[in-house]
mmCIF file of C-alpha atoms in Angstrom:
data_model
loop_
_atom_site.group_PDB
_atom_site.id
_atom_site.type_symbol
_atom_site.label_atom_id
_atom_site.label_comp_id
_atom_site.label_asym_id
_atom_site.label_seq_id
_atom_site.Cartn_x
_atom_site.Cartn_y
_atom_site.Cartn_z
ATOM 1 C CA MET A 23 -26.898 33.641 -2.688
ATOM 2 C CA THR A 24 -28.326 30.373 -1.347
ATOM 3 C CA ILE A 25 -27.855 26.832 -2.661
ATOM 4 C CA THR A 26 -31.233 25.471 -3.778
ATOM 5 C CA ARG A 27 -30.487 22.245 -5.663
ATOM 6 C CA ALA A 28 -27.737 19.741 -6.336
ATOM 7 C CA LEU A 29 -27.470 17.566 -9.433
ATOM 8 C CA VAL A 30 -25.001 14.649 -9.523
ATOM 9 C CA ARG A 31 -24.236 12.634 -12.634
ATOM 10 C CA THR A 32 -21.726 9.956 -13.660
ATOM 11 C CA ALA A 33 -20.258 9.356 -17.101
ATOM 12 C CA ALA A 34 -17.904 6.854 -18.726
ATOM 13 C CA VAL A 35 -16.182 8.679 -21.567
ATOM 14 C CA PRO A 36 -14.195 6.720 -24.187
ATOM 15 C CA LEU A 37 -10.846 8.241 -25.095
ATOM 16 C CA ARG A 38 -10.181 9.106 -28.727
ATOM 17 C CA ARG A 39 -6.651 7.776 -28.326
ATOM 18 C CA PRO A 40 -6.183 5.049 -25.656
ATOM 19 C CA TYR A 41 -2.699 5.080 -24.157
ATOM 20 C CA ALA A 42 -0.332 3.082 -21.977
ATOM 21 C CA VAL A 43 1.813 4.076 -19.008
ATOM 22 C CA ALA A 44 4.076 1.808 -16.958
ATOM 23 C CA HIS A 45 2.001 -1.245 -15.970
ATOM 24 C CA HIS A 46 -1.336 0.299 -16.950
ATOM 25 C CA HIS A 47 -3.527 0.853 -20.037
ATOM 26 C CA THR A 48 -6.346 3.418 -20.253
ATOM 27 C CA ASP A 49 -9.159 3.716 -22.787
ATOM 28 C CA THR A 50 -12.014 5.294 -20.769
ATOM 29 C CA ALA A 51 -12.399 8.144 -18.281
ATOM 30 C CA ALA A 52 -15.063 7.432 -15.632
ATOM 31 C CA MET A 53 -16.246 10.687 -14.019
ATOM 32 C CA VAL A 54 -18.504 12.148 -11.380
ATOM 33 C CA LEU A 55 -20.083 15.512 -12.248
ATOM 34 C CA LEU A 56 -21.873 18.083 -10.111
ATOM 35 C CA GLN A 57 -24.076 21.137 -10.543
ATOM 36 C CA LEU A 58 -24.945 23.332 -7.539
ATOM 37 C CA HIS A 59 -27.836 25.731 -8.304
ATOM 38 C CA THR A 60 -28.674 28.892 -6.354
ATOM 39 C CA ASP A 61 -31.611 31.217 -5.855
ATOM 40 C CA HIS A 62 -29.743 33.915 -7.827
ATOM 41 C CA GLY A 63 -29.546 31.743 -10.929
ATOM 42 C CA ALA A 64 -25.804 31.078 -10.580
ATOM 43 C CA MET A 65 -24.521 27.546 -11.026
ATOM 44 C CA GLY A 66 -21.377 25.962 -9.612
ATOM 45 C CA LEU A 67 -19.770 23.145 -11.583
ATOM 46 C CA GLY A 68 -17.599 20.328 -10.274
ATOM 47 C CA ALA A 69 -16.052 17.230 -11.812
ATOM 48 C CA ALA A 70 -13.576 14.507 -10.904
ATOM 49 C CA THR A 71 -12.205 11.254 -12.305
ATOM 50 C CA PRO A 72 -11.820 8.680 -9.508
ATOM 51 C CA GLU A 73 -8.711 6.537 -9.859
ATOM 52 C CA PRO A 74 -9.039 3.104 -8.194
ATOM 53 C CA ALA A 75 -5.422 2.235 -9.008
ATOM 54 C CA VAL A 76 -4.148 5.462 -7.416
ATOM 55 C CA ASN A 77 -6.107 5.669 -4.156
ATOM 56 C CA GLY A 78 -8.880 3.052 -4.252
ATOM 57 C CA ASP A 79 -11.505 5.644 -5.199
ATOM 58 C CA THR A 80 -14.453 4.521 -7.364
ATOM 59 C CA VAL A 81 -17.144 6.297 -9.364
ATOM 60 C CA ALA A 82 -19.962 4.578 -7.480
ATOM 61 C CA GLY A 83 -18.556 5.445 -4.072
ATOM 62 C CA ALA A 84 -17.702 9.003 -5.052
ATOM 63 C CA ALA A 85 -21.170 9.587 -6.516
ATOM 64 C CA ARG A 86 -22.909 8.339 -3.344
ATOM 65 C CA GLU A 87 -20.798 10.548 -1.097
ATOM 66 C CA LEU A 88 -21.121 13.530 -3.395
ATOM 67 C CA ALA A 89 -24.918 13.298 -3.633
ATOM 68 C CA ALA A 90 -25.342 13.098 0.135
ATOM 69 C CA ALA A 91 -22.918 15.927 0.873
ATOM 70 C CA ALA A 92 -24.283 18.224 -1.820
ATOM 71 C CA GLU A 93 -27.885 17.722 -0.689
ATOM 72 C CA ALA A 94 -26.836 18.624 2.853
ATOM 73 C CA LEU A 95 -25.723 22.036 1.534
ATOM 74 C CA VAL A 96 -29.166 22.906 0.127
ATOM 75 C CA GLY A 97 -30.518 25.918 1.978
ATOM 76 C CA LEU A 98 -27.084 27.216 3.001
ATOM 77 C CA ARG A 99 -25.676 30.550 1.889
ATOM 78 C CA VAL A 100 -22.675 30.573 -0.421
ATOM 79 C CA GLY A 101 -19.594 31.747 1.432
ATOM 80 C CA ALA A 102 -15.863 31.365 1.317
ATOM 81 C CA PRO A 103 -14.991 27.724 0.590
ATOM 82 C CA GLU A 104 -13.194 27.477 3.937
ATOM 83 C CA HIS A 105 -16.616 27.684 5.587
ATOM 84 C CA HIS A 106 -17.415 24.263 4.142
ATOM 85 C CA ALA A 107 -14.094 22.635 5.076
ATOM 86 C CA ALA A 108 -15.751 20.440 7.704
ATOM 87 C CA VAL A 109 -18.225 19.085 5.141
ATOM 88 C CA LEU A 110 -15.390 18.281 2.750
ATOM 89 C CA ALA A 111 -13.295 16.650 5.461
ATOM 90 C CA ARG A 112 -16.064 14.132 6.166
ATOM 91 C CA LEU A 113 -15.876 12.728 2.615
ATOM 92 C CA PRO A 114 -13.483 9.747 2.343
ATOM 93 C CA SER A 115 -13.556 9.890 -1.466
ATOM 94 C CA PRO A 116 -10.978 12.330 -2.918
ATOM 95 C CA ALA A 117 -13.094 12.618 -6.082
ATOM 96 C CA ALA A 118 -16.205 13.573 -4.102
ATOM 97 C CA ARG A 119 -14.231 16.191 -2.169
ATOM 98 C CA MET A 120 -12.686 17.514 -5.364
ATOM 99 C CA ALA A 121 -15.985 17.927 -7.270
ATOM 100 C CA LEU A 122 -17.803 19.540 -4.345
ATOM 101 C CA ASP A 123 -14.842 21.758 -3.474
ATOM 102 C CA MET A 124 -14.537 23.176 -7.004
ATOM 103 C CA ALA A 125 -18.301 23.762 -7.343
ATOM 104 C CA LEU A 126 -18.226 25.735 -4.078
ATOM 105 C CA HIS A 127 -15.208 27.737 -5.285
ATOM 106 C CA ASP A 128 -17.038 28.402 -8.560
ATOM 107 C CA LEU A 129 -20.086 29.774 -6.726
ATOM 108 C CA TRP A 130 -18.016 31.809 -4.266
ATOM 109 C CA ALA A 131 -16.122 33.592 -7.032
ATOM 110 C CA LYS A 132 -19.362 34.171 -8.960
ATOM 111 C CA ALA A 133 -20.894 35.744 -5.845
ATOM 112 C CA LEU A 134 -17.888 38.092 -5.788
ATOM 113 C CA GLY A 135 -18.223 38.767 -9.526
ATOM 114 C CA LEU A 136 -14.598 37.688 -10.113
ATOM 115 C CA PRO A 137 -12.759 34.959 -11.979
ATOM 116 C CA LEU A 138 -11.672 32.410 -9.397
ATOM 117 C CA VAL A 139 -7.981 33.152 -9.985
ATOM 118 C CA GLU A 140 -8.569 36.798 -9.054
ATOM 119 C CA ALA A 141 -10.588 35.848 -5.970
ATOM 120 C CA LEU A 142 -7.728 33.603 -4.857
ATOM 121 C CA GLY A 143 -5.091 36.218 -5.755
ATOM 122 C CA ARG A 144 -3.496 35.894 -9.164
ATOM 123 C CA ALA A 145 0.245 35.238 -9.178
ATOM 124 C CA GLN A 146 0.776 34.320 -12.859
ATOM 125 C CA GLN A 147 -0.774 35.319 -16.179
ATOM 126 C CA ASP A 148 -0.495 32.214 -18.342
ATOM 127 C CA LEU A 149 1.818 29.250 -18.924
ATOM 128 C CA PRO A 150 2.423 26.591 -21.575
ATOM 129 C CA THR A 151 1.149 23.104 -20.872
ATOM 130 C CA SER A 152 2.800 19.874 -21.858
ATOM 131 C CA VAL A 153 0.961 17.269 -23.901
ATOM 132 C CA THR A 154 1.570 13.607 -23.174
ATOM 133 C CA LEU A 155 3.002 10.866 -25.380
ATOM 134 C CA GLY A 156 2.152 7.361 -24.128
ATOM 135 C CA LEU A 157 4.397 4.317 -24.154
ATOM 136 C CA GLY A 158 5.110 2.953 -27.607
ATOM 137 C CA SER A 159 7.674 2.368 -30.329
ATOM 138 C CA VAL A 160 10.169 4.938 -31.554
ATOM 139 C CA ALA A 161 8.192 5.390 -34.764
ATOM 140 C CA GLY A 162 4.922 5.748 -32.857
ATOM 141 C CA THR A 163 6.446 8.280 -30.455
ATOM 142 C CA LEU A 164 7.769 10.412 -33.318
ATOM 143 C CA ALA A 165 4.462 10.246 -35.204
ATOM 144 C CA GLU A 166 2.521 11.342 -32.131
ATOM 145 C CA ALA A 167 5.034 14.111 -31.455
ATOM 146 C CA ARG A 168 4.711 15.445 -35.006
ATOM 147 C CA GLU A 169 0.949 15.649 -34.588
ATOM 148 C CA HIS A 170 1.198 17.638 -31.352
ATOM 149 C CA LEU A 171 3.922 19.927 -32.662
ATOM 150 C CA ALA A 172 1.752 20.679 -35.691
ATOM 151 C CA HIS A 173 -0.933 21.874 -33.261
ATOM 152 C CA GLY A 174 1.490 24.332 -31.679
ATOM 153 C CA PHE A 175 2.575 22.531 -28.528
ATOM 154 C CA THR A 176 6.092 23.368 -27.388
ATOM 155 C CA VAL A 177 6.347 21.002 -24.393
ATOM 156 C CA LEU A 178 6.152 17.202 -24.724
ATOM 157 C CA LYS A 179 5.890 14.788 -21.788
ATOM 158 C CA VAL A 180 6.924 11.219 -22.589
ATOM 159 C CA LYS A 181 5.693 8.226 -20.629
ATOM 160 C CA VAL A 182 8.560 5.891 -19.741
ATOM 161 C CA GLY A 183 9.235 3.200 -17.145
ATOM 162 C CA GLU A 184 8.505 -0.122 -18.812
ATOM 163 C CA ASP A 185 11.625 -0.767 -20.947
ATOM 164 C CA LEU A 186 14.625 1.369 -20.077
ATOM 165 C CA ALA A 187 16.584 0.687 -23.260
ATOM 166 C CA LEU A 188 13.576 1.534 -25.427
ATOM 167 C CA ASP A 189 12.837 4.611 -23.306
ATOM 168 C CA LEU A 190 16.340 5.948 -23.856
ATOM 169 C CA GLU A 191 16.098 5.251 -27.583
ATOM 170 C CA ARG A 192 12.723 7.001 -27.844
ATOM 171 C CA LEU A 193 13.902 10.072 -25.945
ATOM 172 C CA ALA A 194 17.108 10.376 -27.971
ATOM 173 C CA ALA A 195 15.180 10.087 -31.234
ATOM 174 C CA LEU A 196 12.640 12.616 -30.016
ATOM 175 C CA ARG A 197 15.311 15.164 -29.074
ATOM 176 C CA GLN A 198 17.002 14.730 -32.440
ATOM 177 C CA HIS A 199 13.679 15.200 -34.211
ATOM 178 C CA CYS A 200 12.492 18.194 -32.168
ATOM 179 C CA GLY A 201 15.754 20.053 -31.789
ATOM 180 C CA PRO A 202 16.599 22.262 -28.798
ATOM 181 C CA GLY A 203 13.550 24.553 -29.086
ATOM 182 C CA ILE A 204 11.034 22.017 -27.749
ATOM 183 C CA ALA A 205 10.958 21.225 -24.023
ATOM 184 C CA LEU A 206 10.973 17.516 -23.158
ATOM 185 C CA ARG A 207 10.040 15.909 -19.871
ATOM 186 C CA ALA A 208 9.650 12.247 -18.880
ATOM 187 C CA ASP A 209 7.246 10.446 -16.538
ATOM 188 C CA GLY A 210 8.295 7.097 -15.065
ATOM 189 C CA ASN A 211 5.003 6.263 -13.285
ATOM 190 C CA CYS A 212 6.965 4.252 -10.678
ATOM 191 C CA GLY A 213 8.252 1.896 -13.360
ATOM 192 C CA TYR A 214 12.015 1.904 -12.692
ATOM 193 C CA ARG A 215 14.277 0.248 -10.156
ATOM 194 C CA PRO A 216 17.045 2.249 -8.407
ATOM 195 C CA ALA A 217 19.805 0.924 -10.687
ATOM 196 C CA GLU A 218 17.738 1.803 -13.757
ATOM 197 C CA LEU A 219 17.165 5.293 -12.391
ATOM 198 C CA LEU A 220 20.883 5.931 -12.152
ATOM 199 C CA ARG A 221 21.416 4.762 -15.728
ATOM 200 C CA PHE A 222 18.529 6.951 -16.924
ATOM 201 C CA LEU A 223 19.942 10.036 -15.206
ATOM 202 C CA ARG A 224 23.419 9.391 -16.573
ATOM 203 C CA GLU A 225 22.447 8.704 -20.186
ATOM 204 C CA THR A 226 19.860 11.500 -20.544
ATOM 205 C CA VAL A 227 22.210 14.348 -19.601
ATOM 206 C CA PRO A 228 22.773 15.285 -23.291
ATOM 207 C CA LEU A 229 19.008 15.321 -23.928
ATOM 208 C CA ASP A 230 18.342 18.326 -21.658
ATOM 209 C CA LEU A 231 15.148 16.948 -20.099
ATOM 210 C CA GLU A 232 13.259 19.305 -17.806
ATOM 211 C CA PHE A 233 12.785 16.524 -15.240
ATOM 212 C CA LEU A 234 11.921 12.871 -14.689
ATOM 213 C CA GLU A 235 8.636 12.389 -12.877
ATOM 214 C CA GLN A 236 8.285 9.682 -10.157
ATOM 215 C CA PRO A 237 10.752 7.056 -11.407
ATOM 216 C CA LEU A 238 10.476 4.798 -8.335
ATOM 217 C CA PRO A 239 7.485 3.469 -6.380
ATOM 218 C CA PRO A 240 6.737 5.532 -3.234
ATOM 219 C CA GLU A 241 8.048 2.811 -0.938
ATOM 220 C CA GLN A 242 11.485 3.051 -2.609
ATOM 221 C CA VAL A 243 11.784 6.837 -2.666
ATOM 222 C CA ALA A 244 13.977 6.866 0.465
ATOM 223 C CA ALA A 245 16.802 5.678 -1.791
ATOM 224 C CA GLN A 246 16.632 8.970 -3.670
ATOM 225 C CA ARG A 247 17.663 10.900 -0.538
ATOM 226 C CA LEU A 248 21.099 9.270 -0.897
ATOM 227 C CA LEU A 249 21.635 10.774 -4.350
ATOM 228 C CA PRO A 250 23.672 13.940 -4.876
ATOM 229 C CA ALA A 251 21.597 17.118 -4.765
ATOM 230 C CA ALA A 252 22.152 17.767 -8.480
ATOM 231 C CA LEU A 253 20.516 14.440 -9.366
ATOM 232 C CA ARG A 254 17.614 14.889 -6.930
ATOM 233 C CA GLN A 255 16.872 18.239 -8.536
ATOM 234 C CA ARG A 256 16.114 16.438 -11.797
ATOM 235 C CA LEU A 257 13.342 14.362 -10.180
ATOM 236 C CA MET A 258 9.691 15.312 -9.646
ATOM 237 C CA ALA A 259 7.269 13.727 -7.167
ATOM 238 C CA ASP A 260 3.876 12.498 -8.347
ATOM 239 C CA GLU A 261 2.576 9.214 -6.924
ATOM 240 C CA SER A 262 4.411 10.069 -3.684
ATOM 241 C CA LEU A 263 2.261 13.171 -3.108
ATOM 242 C CA HIS A 264 -1.376 12.792 -2.038
ATOM 243 C CA ASP A 265 -1.868 14.979 1.032
ATOM 244 C CA GLU A 266 -0.229 17.372 3.460
ATOM 245 C CA LEU A 267 1.491 14.552 5.362
ATOM 246 C CA ASP A 268 3.129 13.416 2.124
ATOM 247 C CA ALA A 269 4.089 16.999 1.346
ATOM 248 C CA ALA A 270 5.699 17.442 4.759
ATOM 249 C CA SER A 271 7.706 14.244 4.259
ATOM 250 C CA LEU A 272 8.869 15.295 0.794
ATOM 251 C CA CYS A 273 9.906 18.712 2.107
ATOM 252 C CA ALA A 274 12.088 17.208 4.855
ATOM 253 C CA ALA A 275 15.802 17.444 4.131
ATOM 254 C CA PRO A 276 17.375 15.971 2.171
ATOM 255 C CA GLN A 277 14.468 16.383 -0.234
ATOM 256 C CA PRO A 278 14.145 13.295 -2.467
ATOM 257 C CA PHE A 279 12.681 15.352 -5.309
ATOM 258 C CA GLY A 280 13.527 18.754 -6.726
ATOM 259 C CA SER A 281 9.891 19.525 -7.576
ATOM 260 C CA ALA A 282 6.397 18.091 -7.235
ATOM 261 C CA ASN A 283 3.367 17.406 -9.423
ATOM 262 C CA LEU A 284 0.255 18.546 -7.561
ATOM 263 C CA LYS A 285 -3.109 17.128 -8.678
ATOM 264 C CA LEU A 286 -6.541 18.087 -7.381
ATOM 265 C CA ALA A 287 -7.632 14.488 -8.008
ATOM 266 C CA LYS A 288 -5.164 13.095 -5.488
ATOM 267 C CA CYS A 289 -5.416 15.652 -2.699
ATOM 268 C CA GLY A 290 -9.177 16.198 -2.992
ATOM 269 C CA GLY A 291 -9.650 19.697 -4.381
ATOM 270 C CA ILE A 292 -8.568 23.315 -4.367
ATOM 271 C CA LEU A 293 -8.540 23.918 -0.594
ATOM 272 C CA ALA A 294 -6.262 20.957 0.046
ATOM 273 C CA ALA A 295 -4.063 21.774 -2.954
ATOM 274 C CA ARG A 296 -3.525 25.335 -1.783
ATOM 275 C CA ARG A 297 -2.425 24.128 1.657
ATOM 276 C CA ILE A 298 0.068 21.759 0.031
ATOM 277 C CA ALA A 299 1.264 24.507 -2.315
ATOM 278 C CA ALA A 300 1.849 26.854 0.635
ATOM 279 C CA LEU A 301 3.913 24.207 2.417
ATOM 280 C CA ALA A 302 5.915 23.564 -0.741
ATOM 281 C CA ALA A 303 6.579 27.293 -1.116
ATOM 282 C CA GLN A 304 7.936 27.479 2.438
ATOM 283 C CA HIS A 305 10.475 24.798 1.497
ATOM 284 C CA HIS A 306 11.320 26.264 -1.927
ATOM 285 C CA LEU A 307 9.801 23.309 -3.785
ATOM 286 C CA PRO A 308 8.492 24.375 -7.219
ATOM 287 C CA LEU A 309 5.271 22.866 -8.527
ATOM 288 C CA MET A 310 3.788 21.456 -11.662
ATOM 289 C CA TRP A 311 0.002 21.173 -11.757
ATOM 290 C CA GLY A 312 -1.161 17.940 -13.326
ATOM 291 C CA CYS A 313 -4.350 16.042 -14.003
ATOM 292 C CA MET A 314 -5.951 12.722 -14.792
ATOM 293 C CA ASP A 315 -8.163 12.135 -17.846
ATOM 294 C CA GLU A 316 -10.551 14.886 -16.797
ATOM 295 C CA SER A 317 -13.316 17.152 -17.957
ATOM 296 C CA ARG A 318 -12.627 20.731 -18.953
ATOM 297 C CA ILE A 319 -14.338 21.574 -15.644
ATOM 298 C CA ALA A 320 -11.534 19.996 -13.640
ATOM 299 C CA ILE A 321 -8.833 21.379 -15.935
ATOM 300 C CA ALA A 322 -10.218 24.908 -15.499
ATOM 301 C CA ALA A 323 -10.253 24.508 -11.708
ATOM 302 C CA ALA A 324 -6.632 23.318 -11.693
ATOM 303 C CA LEU A 325 -5.573 26.176 -13.976
ATOM 304 C CA HIS A 326 -7.221 28.856 -11.813
ATOM 305 C CA THR A 327 -5.507 27.379 -8.753
ATOM 306 C CA ALA A 328 -2.130 27.009 -10.443
ATOM 307 C CA LEU A 329 -2.053 30.615 -11.635
ATOM 308 C CA ALA A 330 -2.851 31.787 -8.102
ATOM 309 C CA CYS A 331 0.315 30.132 -6.714
ATOM 310 C CA GLY A 332 3.665 31.867 -6.905
ATOM 311 C CA ASN A 333 5.661 28.625 -6.865
ATOM 312 C CA THR A 334 3.902 27.234 -9.941
ATOM 313 C CA ARG A 335 6.546 26.643 -12.605
ATOM 314 C CA TRP A 336 4.998 24.130 -15.021
ATOM 315 C CA LEU A 337 1.601 22.910 -16.242
ATOM 316 C CA ASP A 338 0.617 19.434 -17.361
ATOM 317 C CA LEU A 339 -3.083 20.078 -17.959
ATOM 318 C CA ASP A 340 -3.945 18.143 -21.088
ATOM 319 C CA GLY A 341 -6.372 15.591 -19.640
ATOM 320 C CA HIS A 342 -9.399 16.889 -21.537
ATOM 321 C CA LEU A 343 -7.892 16.770 -25.015
ATOM 322 C CA GLU A 344 -8.621 13.135 -25.871
ATOM 323 C CA LEU A 345 -12.130 12.887 -24.393
ATOM 324 C CA SER A 346 -14.743 11.800 -26.928
ATOM 325 C CA GLU A 347 -17.257 13.995 -25.071
ATOM 326 C CA ASP A 348 -17.019 16.766 -22.503
ATOM 327 C CA PHE A 349 -19.525 18.430 -20.214
ATOM 328 C CA ALA A 350 -18.683 22.133 -20.254
ATOM 329 C CA VAL A 351 -17.442 24.845 -22.575
ATOM 330 C CA GLY A 352 -15.373 27.950 -21.879
ATOM 331 C CA GLY A 353 -13.101 28.409 -18.895
ATOM 332 C CA PHE A 354 -9.875 28.872 -20.818
ATOM 333 C CA THR A 355 -8.291 28.944 -24.234
ATOM 334 C CA LEU A 356 -5.460 26.795 -25.534
ATOM 335 C CA ALA A 357 -3.437 28.310 -28.357
ATOM 336 C CA GLY A 358 0.181 27.658 -29.282
ATOM 337 C CA GLY A 359 0.328 25.248 -26.362
ATOM 338 C CA VAL A 360 -0.398 28.068 -23.866
ATOM 339 C CA LEU A 361 -3.349 27.966 -21.455
ATOM 340 C CA ARG A 362 -5.077 31.278 -20.732
ATOM 341 C CA LEU A 363 -8.092 31.825 -18.497
ATOM 342 C CA LEU A 364 -11.146 33.665 -19.738
ATOM 343 C CA ASP A 365 -12.165 36.875 -17.973
ATOM 344 C CA ARG A 366 -15.432 35.467 -16.638
ATOM 345 C CA PRO A 367 -16.715 35.021 -13.061
ATOM 346 C CA GLY A 368 -15.998 31.794 -11.238
ATOM 347 C CA LEU A 369 -14.491 29.048 -13.341
ATOM 348 C CA GLY A 370 -15.813 30.781 -16.466
ATOM 349 C CA LEU A 371 -17.651 27.664 -17.700
ATOM 350 C CA GLU A 372 -21.071 26.763 -19.057
ATOM 351 C CA PRO A 373 -22.448 23.200 -18.865
ATOM 352 C CA SER A 374 -22.809 21.222 -22.077
ATOM 353 C CA GLY A 375 -23.078 17.619 -23.218
ATOM 354 C CA SER A 376 -25.656 14.866 -23.013
ATOM 355 C CA VAL A 377 -25.138 13.874 -19.394
ATOM 356 C CA TRP A 378 -26.979 16.884 -17.958
#
């Protein structure tokens, strides 16, 4: 199977429900999209949402890098993705690396006639995903929660970090409304100060939260190493984890977090994510796999990768749900809040949408 053509597109997709996180408001997902065609008729799909605020990545820069790199692969045989690691390493843009990396994984698994998760080595069958509630009032939080619960979700992730008193009120009201059968988790998006973190941890003990994601900015995380182990276990890294160097730092004792949120968008794709996941496993650090506001293509790639890792404990793969348009169908099902992969080769997707 030989790569014969590369097609790169960009898209700015309005969100059906704009949302706010600490110090940031989002109403559009700007994406780069990739098709790699082969002489056997197989197609590899890739997609990424560059995040300027996270790592300085832009759609324009990612698209330029992606087009040049993908064209350079024309005429080459499809092999194991590791064979193209040097090509990926030359791309400064994490989004360009991510889209090209997943398209190559898609083609490799299709050449093997296997779903990608089986080609990688399945470790898990399926898992529930959380769905995210943005910043807002108590009434707005409860209304949004009722909507998601009515659709069968059993795990809610609440954005916090802008107003501690309101955050605590929202979470307490949400626990009272949901009862003990619904899992709750919180995401600080670097919005708290150390003193606020201690108050949050103290006052949320009765609420039985799964964890608090990235409460402090990365430059303040060293303060977390001074906390008792029981408190550090309740914290999850996100903005502090971009690459293997970050992972090595977070794994050094005393670990400032009890778990980590691993995103293809930050580390640059499946190859890089699997290296980080292996390092985390060596240091007994469980993982959640997360996402940005992303196409079903990217969500499918993250899900295949997550279910091939033994230290995956949680999923936060809801980034496609509020897109006003998407660019693929298939890949997985979502029912009762549980994500399950389809038994189809590669990522199990077919392209769709106006952009192609």
